[in-house]
PDB file of N, CA and C in Angstrom:
ATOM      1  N   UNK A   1      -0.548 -29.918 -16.280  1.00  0.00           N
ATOM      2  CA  UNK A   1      -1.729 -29.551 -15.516  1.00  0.00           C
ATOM      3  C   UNK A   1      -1.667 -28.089 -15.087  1.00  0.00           C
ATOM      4  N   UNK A   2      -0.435 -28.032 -14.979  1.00  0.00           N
ATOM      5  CA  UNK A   2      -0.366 -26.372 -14.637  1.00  0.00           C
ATOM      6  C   UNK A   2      -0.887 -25.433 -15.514  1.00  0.00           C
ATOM      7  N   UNK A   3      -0.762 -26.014 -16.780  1.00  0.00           N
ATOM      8  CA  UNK A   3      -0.844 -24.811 -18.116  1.00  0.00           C
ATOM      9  C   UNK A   3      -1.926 -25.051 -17.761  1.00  0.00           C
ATOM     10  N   UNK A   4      -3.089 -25.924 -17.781  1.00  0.00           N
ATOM     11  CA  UNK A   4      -4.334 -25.589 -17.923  1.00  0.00           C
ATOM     12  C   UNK A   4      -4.817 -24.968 -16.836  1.00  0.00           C
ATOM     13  N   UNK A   5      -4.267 -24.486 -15.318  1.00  0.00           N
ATOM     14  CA  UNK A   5      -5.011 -23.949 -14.620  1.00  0.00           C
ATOM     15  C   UNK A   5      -4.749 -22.452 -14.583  1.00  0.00           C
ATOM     16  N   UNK A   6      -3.389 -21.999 -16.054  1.00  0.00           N
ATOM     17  CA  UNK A   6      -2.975 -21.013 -15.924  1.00  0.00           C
ATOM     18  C   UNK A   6      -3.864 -20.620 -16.974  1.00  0.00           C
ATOM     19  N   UNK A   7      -4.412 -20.751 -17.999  1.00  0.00           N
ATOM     20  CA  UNK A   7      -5.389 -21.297 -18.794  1.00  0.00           C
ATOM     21  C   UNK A   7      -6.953 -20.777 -18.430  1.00  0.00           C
ATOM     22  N   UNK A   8      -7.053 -21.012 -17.346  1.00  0.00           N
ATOM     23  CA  UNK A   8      -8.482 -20.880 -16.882  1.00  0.00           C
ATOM     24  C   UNK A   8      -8.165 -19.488 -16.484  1.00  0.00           C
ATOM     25  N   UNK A   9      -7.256 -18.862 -15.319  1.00  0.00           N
ATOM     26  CA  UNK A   9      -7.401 -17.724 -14.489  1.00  0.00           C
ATOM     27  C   UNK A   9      -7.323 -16.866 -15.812  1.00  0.00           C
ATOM     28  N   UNK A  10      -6.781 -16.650 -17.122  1.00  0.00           N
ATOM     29  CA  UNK A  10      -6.584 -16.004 -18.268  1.00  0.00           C
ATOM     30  C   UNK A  10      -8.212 -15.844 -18.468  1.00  0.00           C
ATOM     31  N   UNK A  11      -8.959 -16.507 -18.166  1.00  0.00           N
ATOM     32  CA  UNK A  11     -10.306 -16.425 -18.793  1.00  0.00           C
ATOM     33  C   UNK A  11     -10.788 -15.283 -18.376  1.00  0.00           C
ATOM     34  N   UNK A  12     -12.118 -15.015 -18.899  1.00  0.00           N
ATOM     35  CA  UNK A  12     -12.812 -13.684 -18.594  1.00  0.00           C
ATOM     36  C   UNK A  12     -13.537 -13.873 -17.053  1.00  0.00           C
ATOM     37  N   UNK A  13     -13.643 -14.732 -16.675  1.00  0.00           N
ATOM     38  CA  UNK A  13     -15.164 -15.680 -15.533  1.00  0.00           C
ATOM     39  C   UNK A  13     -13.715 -15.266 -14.968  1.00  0.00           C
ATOM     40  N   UNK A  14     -12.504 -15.324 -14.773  1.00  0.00           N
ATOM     41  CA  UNK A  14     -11.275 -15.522 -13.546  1.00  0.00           C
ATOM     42  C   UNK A  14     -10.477 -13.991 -13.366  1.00  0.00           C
ATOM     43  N   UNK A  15     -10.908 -13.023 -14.035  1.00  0.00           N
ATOM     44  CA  UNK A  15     -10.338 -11.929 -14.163  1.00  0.00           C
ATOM     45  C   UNK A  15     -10.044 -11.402 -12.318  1.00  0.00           C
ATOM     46  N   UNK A  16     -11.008 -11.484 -11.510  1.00  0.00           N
ATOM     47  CA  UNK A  16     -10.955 -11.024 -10.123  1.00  0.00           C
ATOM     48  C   UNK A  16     -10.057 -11.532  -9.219  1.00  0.00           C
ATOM     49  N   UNK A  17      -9.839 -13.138  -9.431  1.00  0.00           N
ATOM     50  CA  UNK A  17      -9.285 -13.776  -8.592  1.00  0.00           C
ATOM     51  C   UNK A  17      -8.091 -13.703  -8.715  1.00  0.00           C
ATOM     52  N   UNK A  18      -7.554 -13.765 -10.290  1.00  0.00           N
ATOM     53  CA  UNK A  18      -5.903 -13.061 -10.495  1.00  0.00           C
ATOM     54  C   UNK A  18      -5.917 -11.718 -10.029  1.00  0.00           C
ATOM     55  N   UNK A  19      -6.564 -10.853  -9.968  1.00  0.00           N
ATOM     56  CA  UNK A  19      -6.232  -9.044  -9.288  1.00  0.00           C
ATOM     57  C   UNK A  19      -6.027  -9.339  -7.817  1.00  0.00           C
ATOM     58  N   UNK A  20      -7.061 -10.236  -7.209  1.00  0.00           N
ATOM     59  CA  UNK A  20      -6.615 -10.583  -5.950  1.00  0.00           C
ATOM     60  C   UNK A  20      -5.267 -10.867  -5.422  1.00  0.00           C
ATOM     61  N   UNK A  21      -5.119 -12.251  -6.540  1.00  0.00           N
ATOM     62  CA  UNK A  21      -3.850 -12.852  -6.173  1.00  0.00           C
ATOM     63  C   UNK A  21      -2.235 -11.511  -6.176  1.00  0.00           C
ATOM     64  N   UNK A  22      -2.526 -10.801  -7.114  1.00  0.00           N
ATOM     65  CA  UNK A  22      -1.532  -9.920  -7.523  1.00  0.00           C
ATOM     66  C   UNK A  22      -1.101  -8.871  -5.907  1.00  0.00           C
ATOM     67  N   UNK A  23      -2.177  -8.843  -5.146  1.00  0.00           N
ATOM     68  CA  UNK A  23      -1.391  -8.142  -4.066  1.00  0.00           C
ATOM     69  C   UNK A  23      -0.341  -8.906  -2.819  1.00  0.00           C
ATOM     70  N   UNK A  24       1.143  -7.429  -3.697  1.00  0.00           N
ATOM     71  CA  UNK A  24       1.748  -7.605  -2.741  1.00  0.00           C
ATOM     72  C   UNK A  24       1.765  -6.769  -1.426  1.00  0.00           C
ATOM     73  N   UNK A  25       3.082  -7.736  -0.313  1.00  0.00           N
ATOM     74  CA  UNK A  25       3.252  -6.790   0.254  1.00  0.00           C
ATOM     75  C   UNK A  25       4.972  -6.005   0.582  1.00  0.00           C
ATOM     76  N   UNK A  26       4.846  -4.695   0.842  1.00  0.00           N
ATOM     77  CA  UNK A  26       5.982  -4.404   0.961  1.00  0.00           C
ATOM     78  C   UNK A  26       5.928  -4.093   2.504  1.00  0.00           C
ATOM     79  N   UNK A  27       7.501  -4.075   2.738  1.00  0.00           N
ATOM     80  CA  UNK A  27       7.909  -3.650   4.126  1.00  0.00           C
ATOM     81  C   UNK A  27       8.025  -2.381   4.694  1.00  0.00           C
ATOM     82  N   UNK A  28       7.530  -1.912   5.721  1.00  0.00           N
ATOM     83  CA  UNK A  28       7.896  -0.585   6.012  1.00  0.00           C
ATOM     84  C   UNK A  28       9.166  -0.184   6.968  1.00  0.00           C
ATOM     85  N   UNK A  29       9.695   1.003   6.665  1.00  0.00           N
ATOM     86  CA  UNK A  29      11.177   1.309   6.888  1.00  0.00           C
ATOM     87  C   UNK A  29      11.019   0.740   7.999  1.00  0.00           C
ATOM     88  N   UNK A  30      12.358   0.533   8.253  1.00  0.00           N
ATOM     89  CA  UNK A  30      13.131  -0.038   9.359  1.00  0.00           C
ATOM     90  C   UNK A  30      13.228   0.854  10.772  1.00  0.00           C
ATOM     91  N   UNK A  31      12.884   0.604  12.203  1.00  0.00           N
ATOM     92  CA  UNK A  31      12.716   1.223  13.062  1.00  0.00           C
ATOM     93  C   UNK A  31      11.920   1.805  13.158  1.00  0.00           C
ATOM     94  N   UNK A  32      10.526   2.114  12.515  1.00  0.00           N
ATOM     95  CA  UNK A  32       9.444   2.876  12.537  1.00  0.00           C
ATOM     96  C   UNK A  32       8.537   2.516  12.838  1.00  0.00           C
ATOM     97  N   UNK A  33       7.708   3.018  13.602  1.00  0.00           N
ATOM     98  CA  UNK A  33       6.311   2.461  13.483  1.00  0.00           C
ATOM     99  C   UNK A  33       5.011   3.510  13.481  1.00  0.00           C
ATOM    100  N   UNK A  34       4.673   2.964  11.972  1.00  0.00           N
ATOM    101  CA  UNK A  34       4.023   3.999  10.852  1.00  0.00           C
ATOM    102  C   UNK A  34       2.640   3.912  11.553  1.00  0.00           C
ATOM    103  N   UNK A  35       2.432   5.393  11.716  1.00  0.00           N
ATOM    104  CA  UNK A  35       0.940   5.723  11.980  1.00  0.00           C
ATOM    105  C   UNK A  35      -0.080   5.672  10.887  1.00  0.00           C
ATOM    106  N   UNK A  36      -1.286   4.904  10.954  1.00  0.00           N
ATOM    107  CA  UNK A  36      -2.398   4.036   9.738  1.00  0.00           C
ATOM    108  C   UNK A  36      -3.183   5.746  10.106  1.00  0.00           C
ATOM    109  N   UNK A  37      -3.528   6.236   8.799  1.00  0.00           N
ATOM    110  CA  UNK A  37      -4.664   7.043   8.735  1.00  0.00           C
ATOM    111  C   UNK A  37      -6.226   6.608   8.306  1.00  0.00           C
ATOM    112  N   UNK A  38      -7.328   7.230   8.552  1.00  0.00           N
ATOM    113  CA  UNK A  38      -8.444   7.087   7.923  1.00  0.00           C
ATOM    114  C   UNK A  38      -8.628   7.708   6.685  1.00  0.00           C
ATOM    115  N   UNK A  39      -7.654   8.276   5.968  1.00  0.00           N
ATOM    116  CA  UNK A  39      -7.595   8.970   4.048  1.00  0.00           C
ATOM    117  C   UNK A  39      -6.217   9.185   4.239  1.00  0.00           C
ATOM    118  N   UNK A  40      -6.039   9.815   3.121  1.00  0.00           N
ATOM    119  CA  UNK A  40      -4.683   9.949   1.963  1.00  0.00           C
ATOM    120  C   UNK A  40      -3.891  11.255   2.627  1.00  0.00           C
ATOM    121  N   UNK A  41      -3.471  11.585   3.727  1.00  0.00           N
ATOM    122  CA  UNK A  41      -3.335  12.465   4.060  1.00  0.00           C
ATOM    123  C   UNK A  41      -2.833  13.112   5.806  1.00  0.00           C
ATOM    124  N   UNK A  42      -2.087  13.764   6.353  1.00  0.00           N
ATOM    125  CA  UNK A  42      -1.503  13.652   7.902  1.00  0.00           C
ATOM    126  C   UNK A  42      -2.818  14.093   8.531  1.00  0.00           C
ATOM    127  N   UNK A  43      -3.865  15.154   7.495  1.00  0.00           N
ATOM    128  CA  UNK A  43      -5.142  15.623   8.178  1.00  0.00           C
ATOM    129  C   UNK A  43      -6.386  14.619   8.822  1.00  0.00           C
ATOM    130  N   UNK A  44      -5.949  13.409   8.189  1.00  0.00           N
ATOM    131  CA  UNK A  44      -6.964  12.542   8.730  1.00  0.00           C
ATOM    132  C   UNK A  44      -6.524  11.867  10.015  1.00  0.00           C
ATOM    133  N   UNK A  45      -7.461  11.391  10.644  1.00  0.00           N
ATOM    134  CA  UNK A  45      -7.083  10.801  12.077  1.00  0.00           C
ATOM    135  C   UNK A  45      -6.441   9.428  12.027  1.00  0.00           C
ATOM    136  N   UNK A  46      -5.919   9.587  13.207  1.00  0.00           N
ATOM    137  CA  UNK A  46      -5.205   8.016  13.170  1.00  0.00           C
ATOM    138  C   UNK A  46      -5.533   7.046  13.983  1.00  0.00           C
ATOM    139  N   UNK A  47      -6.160   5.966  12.855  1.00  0.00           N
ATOM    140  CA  UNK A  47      -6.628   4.571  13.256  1.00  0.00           C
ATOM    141  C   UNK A  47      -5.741   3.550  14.030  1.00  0.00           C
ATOM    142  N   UNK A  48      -4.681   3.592  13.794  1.00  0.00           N
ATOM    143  CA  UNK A  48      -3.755   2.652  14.429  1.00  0.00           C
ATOM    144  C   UNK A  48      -2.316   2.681  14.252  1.00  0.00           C
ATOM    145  N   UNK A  49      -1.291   2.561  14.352  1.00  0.00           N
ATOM    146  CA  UNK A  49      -0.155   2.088  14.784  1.00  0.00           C
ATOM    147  C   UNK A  49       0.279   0.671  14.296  1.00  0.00           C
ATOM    148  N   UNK A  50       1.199   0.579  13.714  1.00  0.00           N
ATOM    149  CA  UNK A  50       1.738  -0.325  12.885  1.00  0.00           C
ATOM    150  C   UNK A  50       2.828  -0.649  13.909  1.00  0.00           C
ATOM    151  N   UNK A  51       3.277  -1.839  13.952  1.00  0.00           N
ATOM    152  CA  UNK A  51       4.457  -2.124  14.741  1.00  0.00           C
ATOM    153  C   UNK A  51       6.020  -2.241  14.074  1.00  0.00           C
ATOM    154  N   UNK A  52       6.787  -2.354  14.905  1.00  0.00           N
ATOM    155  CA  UNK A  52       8.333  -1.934  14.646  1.00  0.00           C
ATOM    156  C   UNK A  52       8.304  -3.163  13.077  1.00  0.00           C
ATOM    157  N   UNK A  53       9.231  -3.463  12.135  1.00  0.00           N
ATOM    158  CA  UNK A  53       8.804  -4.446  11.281  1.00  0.00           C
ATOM    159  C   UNK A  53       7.813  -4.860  10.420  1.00  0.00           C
ATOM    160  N   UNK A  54       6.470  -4.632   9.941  1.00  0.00           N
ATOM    161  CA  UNK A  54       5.762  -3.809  10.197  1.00  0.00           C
ATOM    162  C   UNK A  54       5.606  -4.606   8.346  1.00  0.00           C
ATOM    163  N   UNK A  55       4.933  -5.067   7.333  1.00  0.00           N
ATOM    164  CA  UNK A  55       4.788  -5.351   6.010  1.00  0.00           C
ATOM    165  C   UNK A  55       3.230  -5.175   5.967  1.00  0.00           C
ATOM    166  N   UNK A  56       3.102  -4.275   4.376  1.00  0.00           N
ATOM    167  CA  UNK A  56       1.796  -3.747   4.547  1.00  0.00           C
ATOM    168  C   UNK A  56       1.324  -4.565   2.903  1.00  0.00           C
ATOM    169  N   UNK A  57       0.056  -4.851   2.833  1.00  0.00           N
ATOM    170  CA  UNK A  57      -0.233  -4.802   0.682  1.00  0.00           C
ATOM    171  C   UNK A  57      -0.472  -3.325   0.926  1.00  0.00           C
ATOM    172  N   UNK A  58      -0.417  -3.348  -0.442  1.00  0.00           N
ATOM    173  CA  UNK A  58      -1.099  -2.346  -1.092  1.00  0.00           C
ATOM    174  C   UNK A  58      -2.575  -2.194  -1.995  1.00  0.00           C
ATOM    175  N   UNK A  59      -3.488  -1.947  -1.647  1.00  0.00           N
ATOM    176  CA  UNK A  59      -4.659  -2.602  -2.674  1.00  0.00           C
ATOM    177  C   UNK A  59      -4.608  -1.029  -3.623  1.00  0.00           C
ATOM    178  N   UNK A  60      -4.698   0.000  -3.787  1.00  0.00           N
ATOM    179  CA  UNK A  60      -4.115   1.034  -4.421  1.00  0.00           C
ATOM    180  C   UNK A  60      -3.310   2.152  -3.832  1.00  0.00           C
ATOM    181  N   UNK A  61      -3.648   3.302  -4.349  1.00  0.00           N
ATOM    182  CA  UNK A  61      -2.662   4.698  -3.637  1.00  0.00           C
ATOM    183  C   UNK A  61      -3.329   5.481  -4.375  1.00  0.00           C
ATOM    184  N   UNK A  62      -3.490   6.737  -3.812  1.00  0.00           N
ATOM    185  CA  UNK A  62      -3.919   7.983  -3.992  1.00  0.00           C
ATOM    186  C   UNK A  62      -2.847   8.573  -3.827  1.00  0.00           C
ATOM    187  N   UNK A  63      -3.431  10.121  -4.339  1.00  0.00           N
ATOM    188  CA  UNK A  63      -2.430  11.429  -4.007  1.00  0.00           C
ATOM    189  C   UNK A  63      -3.290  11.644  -2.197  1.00  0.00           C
ATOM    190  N   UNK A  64      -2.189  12.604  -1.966  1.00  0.00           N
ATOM    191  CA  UNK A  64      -2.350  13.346  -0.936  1.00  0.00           C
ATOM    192  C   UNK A  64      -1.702  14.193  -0.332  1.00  0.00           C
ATOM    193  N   UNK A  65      -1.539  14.529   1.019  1.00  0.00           N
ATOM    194  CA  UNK A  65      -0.230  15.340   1.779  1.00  0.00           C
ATOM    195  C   UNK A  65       0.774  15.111   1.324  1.00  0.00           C
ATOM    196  N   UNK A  66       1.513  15.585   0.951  1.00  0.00           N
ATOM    197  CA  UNK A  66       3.296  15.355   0.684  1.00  0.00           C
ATOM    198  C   UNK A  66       3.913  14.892   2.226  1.00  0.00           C
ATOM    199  N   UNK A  67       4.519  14.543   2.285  1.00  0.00           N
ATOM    200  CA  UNK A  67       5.545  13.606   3.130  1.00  0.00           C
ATOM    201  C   UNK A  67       6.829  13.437   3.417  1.00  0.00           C
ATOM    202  N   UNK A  68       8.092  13.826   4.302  1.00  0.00           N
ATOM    203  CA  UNK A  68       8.780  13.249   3.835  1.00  0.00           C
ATOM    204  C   UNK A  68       9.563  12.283   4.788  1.00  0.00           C
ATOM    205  N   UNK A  69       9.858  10.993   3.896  1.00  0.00           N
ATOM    206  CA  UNK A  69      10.384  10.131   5.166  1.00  0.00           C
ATOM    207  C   UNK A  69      11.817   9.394   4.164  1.00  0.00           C
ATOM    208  N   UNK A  70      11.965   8.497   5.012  1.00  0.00           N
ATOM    209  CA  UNK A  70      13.220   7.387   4.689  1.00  0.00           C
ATOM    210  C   UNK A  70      13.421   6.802   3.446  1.00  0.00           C
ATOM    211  N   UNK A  71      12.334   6.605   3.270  1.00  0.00           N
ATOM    212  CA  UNK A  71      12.156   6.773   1.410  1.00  0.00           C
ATOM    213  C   UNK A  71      11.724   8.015   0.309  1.00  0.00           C
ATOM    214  N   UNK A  72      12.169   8.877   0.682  1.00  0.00           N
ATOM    215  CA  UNK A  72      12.192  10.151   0.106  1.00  0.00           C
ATOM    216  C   UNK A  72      11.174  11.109   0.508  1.00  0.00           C
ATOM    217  N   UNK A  73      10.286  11.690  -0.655  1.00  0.00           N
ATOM    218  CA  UNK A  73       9.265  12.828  -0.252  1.00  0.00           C
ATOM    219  C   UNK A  73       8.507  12.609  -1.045  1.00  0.00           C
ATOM    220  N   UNK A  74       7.153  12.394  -1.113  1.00  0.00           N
ATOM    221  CA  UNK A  74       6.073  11.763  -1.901  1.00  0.00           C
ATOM    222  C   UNK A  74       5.128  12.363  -1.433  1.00  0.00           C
ATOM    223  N   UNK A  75       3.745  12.285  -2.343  1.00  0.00           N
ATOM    224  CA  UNK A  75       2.436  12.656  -1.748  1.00  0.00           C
ATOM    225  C   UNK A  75       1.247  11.383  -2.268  1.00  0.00           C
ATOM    226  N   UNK A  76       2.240  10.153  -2.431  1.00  0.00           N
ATOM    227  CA  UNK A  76       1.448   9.063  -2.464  1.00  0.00           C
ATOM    228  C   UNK A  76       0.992   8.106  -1.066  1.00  0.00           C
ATOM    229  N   UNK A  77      -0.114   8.365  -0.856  1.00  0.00           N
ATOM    230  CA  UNK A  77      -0.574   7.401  -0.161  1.00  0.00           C
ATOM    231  C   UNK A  77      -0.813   6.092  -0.138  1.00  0.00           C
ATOM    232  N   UNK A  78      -0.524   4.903   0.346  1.00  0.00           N
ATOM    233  CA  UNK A  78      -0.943   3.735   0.599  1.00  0.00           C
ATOM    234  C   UNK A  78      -2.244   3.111   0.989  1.00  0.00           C
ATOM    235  N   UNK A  79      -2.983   2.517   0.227  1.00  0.00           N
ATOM    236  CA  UNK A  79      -4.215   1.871   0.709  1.00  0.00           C
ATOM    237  C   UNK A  79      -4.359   0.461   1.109  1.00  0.00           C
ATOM    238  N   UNK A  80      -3.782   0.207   2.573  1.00  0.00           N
ATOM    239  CA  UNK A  80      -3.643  -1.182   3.252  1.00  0.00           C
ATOM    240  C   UNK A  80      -4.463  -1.644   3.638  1.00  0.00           C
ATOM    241  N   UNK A  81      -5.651  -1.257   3.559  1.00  0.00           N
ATOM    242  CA  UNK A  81      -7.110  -2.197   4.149  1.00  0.00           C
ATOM    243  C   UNK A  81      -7.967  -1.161   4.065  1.00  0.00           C
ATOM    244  N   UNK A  82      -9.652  -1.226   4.388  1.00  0.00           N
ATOM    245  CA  UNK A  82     -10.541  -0.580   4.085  1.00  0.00           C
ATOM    246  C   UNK A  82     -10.762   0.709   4.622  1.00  0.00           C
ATOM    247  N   UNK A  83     -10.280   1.832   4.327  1.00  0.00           N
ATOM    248  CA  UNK A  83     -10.199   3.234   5.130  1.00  0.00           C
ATOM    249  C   UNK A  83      -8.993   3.316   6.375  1.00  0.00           C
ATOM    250  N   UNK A  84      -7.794   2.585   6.027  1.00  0.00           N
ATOM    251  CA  UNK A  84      -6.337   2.592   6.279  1.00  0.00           C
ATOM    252  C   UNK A  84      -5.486   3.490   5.189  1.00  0.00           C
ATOM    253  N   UNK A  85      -5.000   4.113   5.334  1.00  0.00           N
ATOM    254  CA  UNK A  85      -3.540   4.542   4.746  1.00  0.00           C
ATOM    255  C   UNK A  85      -2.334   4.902   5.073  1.00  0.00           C
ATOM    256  N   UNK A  86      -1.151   4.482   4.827  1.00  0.00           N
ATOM    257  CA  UNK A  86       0.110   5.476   5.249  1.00  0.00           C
ATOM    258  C   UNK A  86       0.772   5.657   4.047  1.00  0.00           C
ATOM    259  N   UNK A  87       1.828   6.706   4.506  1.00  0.00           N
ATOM    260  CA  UNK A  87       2.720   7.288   3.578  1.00  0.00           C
ATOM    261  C   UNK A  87       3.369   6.511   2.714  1.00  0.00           C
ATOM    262  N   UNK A  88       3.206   6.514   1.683  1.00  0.00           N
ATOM    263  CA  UNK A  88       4.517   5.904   0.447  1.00  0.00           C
ATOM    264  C   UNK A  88       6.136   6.250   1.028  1.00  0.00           C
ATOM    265  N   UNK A  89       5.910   6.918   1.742  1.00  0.00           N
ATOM    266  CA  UNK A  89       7.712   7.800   1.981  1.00  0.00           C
ATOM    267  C   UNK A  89       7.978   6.989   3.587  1.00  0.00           C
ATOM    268  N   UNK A  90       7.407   5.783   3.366  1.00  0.00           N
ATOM    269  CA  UNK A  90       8.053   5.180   4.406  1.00  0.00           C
ATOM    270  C   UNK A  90       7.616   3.533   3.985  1.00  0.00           C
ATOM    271  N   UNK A  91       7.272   3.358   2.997  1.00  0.00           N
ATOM    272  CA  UNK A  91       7.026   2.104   2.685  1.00  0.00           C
ATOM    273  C   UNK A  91       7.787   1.961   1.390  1.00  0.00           C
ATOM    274  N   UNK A  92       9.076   0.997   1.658  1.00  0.00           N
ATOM    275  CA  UNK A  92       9.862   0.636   0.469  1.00  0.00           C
ATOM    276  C   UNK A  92       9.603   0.000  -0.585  1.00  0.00           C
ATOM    277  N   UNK A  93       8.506   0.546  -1.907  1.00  0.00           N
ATOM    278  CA  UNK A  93       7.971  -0.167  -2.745  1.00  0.00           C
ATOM    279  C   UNK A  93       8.952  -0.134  -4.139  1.00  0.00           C
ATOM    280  N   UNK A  94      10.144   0.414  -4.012  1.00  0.00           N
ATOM    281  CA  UNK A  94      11.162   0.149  -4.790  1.00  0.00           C
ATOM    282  C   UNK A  94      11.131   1.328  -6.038  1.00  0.00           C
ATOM    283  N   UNK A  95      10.043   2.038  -5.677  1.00  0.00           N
ATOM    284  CA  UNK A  95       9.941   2.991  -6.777  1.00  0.00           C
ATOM    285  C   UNK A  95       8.684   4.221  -6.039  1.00  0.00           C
ATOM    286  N   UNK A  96       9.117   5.686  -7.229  1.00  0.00           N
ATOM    287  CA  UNK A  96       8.659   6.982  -6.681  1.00  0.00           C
ATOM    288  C   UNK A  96       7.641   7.286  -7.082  1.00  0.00           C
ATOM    289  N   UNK A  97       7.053   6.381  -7.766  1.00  0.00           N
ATOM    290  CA  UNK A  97       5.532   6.444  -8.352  1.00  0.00           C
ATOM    291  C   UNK A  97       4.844   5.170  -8.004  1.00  0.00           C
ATOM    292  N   UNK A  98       3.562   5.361  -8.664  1.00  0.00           N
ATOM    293  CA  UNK A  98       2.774   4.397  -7.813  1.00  0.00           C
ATOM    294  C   UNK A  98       3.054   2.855  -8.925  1.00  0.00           C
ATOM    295  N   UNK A  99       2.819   1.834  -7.339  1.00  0.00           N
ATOM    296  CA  UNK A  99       3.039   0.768  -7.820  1.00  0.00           C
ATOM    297  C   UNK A  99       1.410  -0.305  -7.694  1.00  0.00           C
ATOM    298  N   UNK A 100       0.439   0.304  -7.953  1.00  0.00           N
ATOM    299  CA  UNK A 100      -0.537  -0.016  -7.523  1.00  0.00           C
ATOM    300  C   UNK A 100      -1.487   0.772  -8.171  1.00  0.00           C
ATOM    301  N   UNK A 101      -3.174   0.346  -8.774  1.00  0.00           N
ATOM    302  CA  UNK A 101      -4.067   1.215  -9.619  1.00  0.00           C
ATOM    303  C   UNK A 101      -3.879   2.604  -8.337  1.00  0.00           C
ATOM    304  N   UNK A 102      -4.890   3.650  -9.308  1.00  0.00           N
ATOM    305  CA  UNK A 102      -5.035   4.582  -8.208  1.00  0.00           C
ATOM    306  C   UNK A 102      -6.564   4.496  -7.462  1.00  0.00           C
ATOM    307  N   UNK A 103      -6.981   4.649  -6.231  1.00  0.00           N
ATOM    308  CA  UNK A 103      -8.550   3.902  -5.547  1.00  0.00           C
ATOM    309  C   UNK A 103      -9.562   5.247  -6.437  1.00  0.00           C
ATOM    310  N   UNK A 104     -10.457   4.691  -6.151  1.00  0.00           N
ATOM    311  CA  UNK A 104     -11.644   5.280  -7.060  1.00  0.00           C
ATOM    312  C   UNK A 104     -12.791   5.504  -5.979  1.00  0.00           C
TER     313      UNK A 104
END
């Protein structure tokens, strides 16, 4: 029964609901608590405050400001919800390029 429901999401009519399913989330460094921007960048204002512990998705990443934090120095941004972003250089996504389309 499984194959066939793996079966269906393969279809063309199910293409959205697997992109959905595909977001993860990663954790952000340890002891921090990452300031959320409104764009890709330290120039934009800040929406909110992330707490100590702190696991974000990713729905894509842009370029932007360079950065540098606990996970190196990047100028990839994170796109965690609708006009949210923080730094890639503090979110441990296991790699220095993007792990996520880029937003459009």
């Amino acid at each position: 029964m499984a194959v066939d429901q793996v079966g269906e999401a393969e279809g063309a009519g199910a293409a959205e609901p697997a992109v959905a399913a595909a977001v993860q989330y990663y954790p952000v460094a340890p002891g921090h608590r990452l300031n959320v921007r409104s764009g890709p960048g330290t120039n934009y204002a800040i929406v909110r405050t992330l707490p100590l512990g702190a696991q974000v998705p990713i729905f894509c990443q842009s370029p932007g400001t360079t950065v540098t934090g606990p996970y190196g120095t990047s100028n990839i941004w994170c796109n965690i919800a609708s006009g949210q972003y923080v730094s890639d250089a503090y979110v441990k996504t296991g790699s220095d390029g993007y792990v996520a389309p880029r937003c459009g």
